Amino acid sequence: MSSSSKSQDLGSLLSDSALFRTQGYINGQWVSASDGVTFPLTNPATGALIADMPHMPRSQVAEAIDAAKTALPAWAALTAYQRSAYLLKLHSLMEQHAQDLGTILCVENGKPLAEAKGEIAYGASFMQWNAAEGLRTYGQTIPSPFPGTRNMVIKQPIGVCGLITPWNFPNAMITRKMAPALAAGCTVVIKAPAETPLSALAMAVLCERIGVPAGVVNVVVMDKGDREAAAGLELCENIKVSKISFTGSTPVGRLLMKQGSSTLKKLSFELGGNAAFIIFDDADLELAVTGVIASKFRAAGQTCVCANRIFVHSKIYDQFAKLLAEKVGAFKVGDGMTEGVTIGPLVNSRGVEKVERHVKDAVSKGAKVLVGGEKIDNGDGSCFFQPTVLVDVPRECAVAEEETFGPLAPLFKFDDEEDVITRANSSEVGLAGYLFTRDLARSNRVAEKLEVGMVGVNTGVIAQACIPFGGVKQSGFGREGGPSGINEFQVDKLITIGGM
Ligand code: SIN
């Protein structure tokens, strides 16, 4: 694939072009890389250059941390109500600018505009949820065995937080971390993903507009490679950072954990998945097809919770495969800004190569392609792969073991409940799992046995701000959102009062 020499005027697509920023945001200032180095940001649907972005060195990450540390006492001293008011304003601005924020997201990430706007609503919901959660960070009083003594536990902000976010949800994975951190009274340094920095910067614009004080929210940007690794190292090794919240791959999670050990960072990690999607023979097949489509093809299959291994009972296998193939064959693949497009590109050519490898590997071992199966080479550096359904997929193949992160639905056959649970649990990761059945006892039994942090029963959609999102095994630890999400950004402090 050759790279396109075109460039794209993103600002002209926006009604508020000031949301399109191409500098980092440190201590309330818009800044280029201190040594002027930039890297090209391209549109994965067209290969066109969107902007030259700052390729910031480690020293600027340290500056951002210093700014966050300086801003911390005043932000922490606000009342929870004052911080909640900021979050509600951000929520309302996100709703107001959903079209522009969605356009920025669509152009840098590739997901279709309607889906991108859906992500903005999802991202905004973390603001709303945490605006309310911040008001309810109750402490405790604990009876003491000592006479004249009272024990009180209060919740305090943990401090400066390093937020390392992925490109697959350029907006919502930032707000999922930033909203509880701010609500708890923490300040943040966001390391924006190299593939999708513009959505992070647009959020910084909104923070600036509503008067979030300088240093409370900082966004650093750099390309992949040495400087990105150096940014991670700075966030992990800098003693002024108290907490790292990371969403990304398991190998990077392992590295950050090692690096963070030198300063005993509190960590929460949402890492890779390999979700099993189990369809029993009593399932409502139309519902199951809708569930697979929602889970597997959201963000062109580039989500950590998406169905990776689809297990279908042998009695309904052929019927289900036919129904799914009809729907997948009707997808419209293309530039997400084009009306009617339902599947966009993958974020980069590495993503395309991985899907291609998984398809070839499965086919070489006996699988058959029902729909799709090929990459789409437009000769312009764009990154498309046909939405694909594979049948007769063998038990042992790459797609059974690795997360594809692309629009590939492999259908495995099963006959027995215990066997399918064993196969589902054979993965070293455990983020999400799904099952479709009309049998209430089975749904509870299987959901309890799946070794994952989240189970969808008769639905392919689990993500909401109000649920504890996170995994087990090598999918990480800590929960984002839900009733416990804000705790990740707080510490319990005991105050024992004697002599009463
Ligand atoms: C992810 O893929 O990392 C997050 C997906 C979600 O929030 O549903």
Short mmCIF file of C-alpha atoms in Angstrom, two decimals, residues 44-46 110-113 115 297 299-302 327-346 352 371-378 382-389 406-408:
data_model
loop_
_atom_site.label_atom_id
_atom_site.label_comp_id
_atom_site.label_asym_id
_atom_site.label_seq_id
_atom_site.Cartn_x
_atom_site.Cartn_y
_atom_site.Cartn_z
CA PRO A 44 -7.12 5.58 8.33
CA ALA A 45 -10.00 5.73 5.83
CA THR A 46 -8.17 7.76 3.21
CA GLY A 110 -12.19 5.64 11.37
CA LYS A 111 -15.40 4.56 13.10
CA PRO A 112 -18.54 5.69 11.25
CA LEU A 113 -19.87 9.09 12.25
CA GLU A 115 -21.00 5.32 15.92
CA PHE A 297 -18.47 -5.44 14.76
CA ALA A 299 -15.54 -0.24 16.23
CA ALA A 300 -14.83 -2.69 13.37
CA GLY A 301 -14.07 -5.36 15.95
CA GLN A 302 -11.46 -3.24 17.72
CA LYS A 327 -26.37 -9.51 7.99
CA VAL A 328 -22.59 -9.22 7.73
CA GLY A 329 -22.72 -9.40 3.94
CA ALA A 330 -25.02 -6.36 3.97
CA PHE A 331 -22.56 -4.12 5.85
CA LYS A 332 -21.38 -1.05 3.98
CA VAL A 333 -17.64 -0.62 4.38
CA GLY A 334 -16.02 2.75 3.77
CA ASP A 335 -15.03 6.17 5.03
CA GLY A 336 -17.01 6.76 8.21
CA MET A 337 -17.92 10.29 7.06
CA THR A 338 -19.89 8.85 4.14
CA GLU A 339 -23.62 8.51 4.75
CA GLY A 340 -24.74 4.90 5.19
CA VAL A 341 -21.31 3.44 5.97
CA THR A 342 -21.61 0.92 8.81
CA ILE A 343 -18.02 -0.32 9.10
CA GLY A 344 -14.96 1.87 8.91
CA PRO A 345 -11.29 1.01 8.47
CA LEU A 346 -8.98 -0.49 11.05
CA VAL A 352 -5.16 -5.26 8.87
CA VAL A 371 -18.40 -13.82 3.84
CA GLY A 372 -15.44 -11.48 3.30
CA GLY A 373 -11.98 -12.82 4.06
CA GLU A 374 -9.86 -10.27 2.20
CA LYS A 375 -8.19 -6.97 2.87
CA ILE A 376 -9.31 -4.08 0.70
CA ASP A 377 -6.38 -2.36 -0.94
CA ASN A 378 -7.34 1.09 -2.21
CA SER A 382 -6.17 3.27 3.94
CA CYS A 383 -6.68 0.29 6.25
CA PHE A 384 -9.80 -1.69 5.34
CA PHE A 385 -10.60 -5.36 5.83
CA GLN A 386 -13.82 -7.00 4.65
CA PRO A 387 -16.20 -7.94 7.49
CA THR A 388 -15.70 -11.69 7.64
CA VAL A 389 -17.51 -14.79 8.85
CA GLY A 406 -10.73 -6.70 13.73
CA PRO A 407 -13.96 -7.53 11.86
CA LEU A 408 -13.59 -11.31 11.89
#
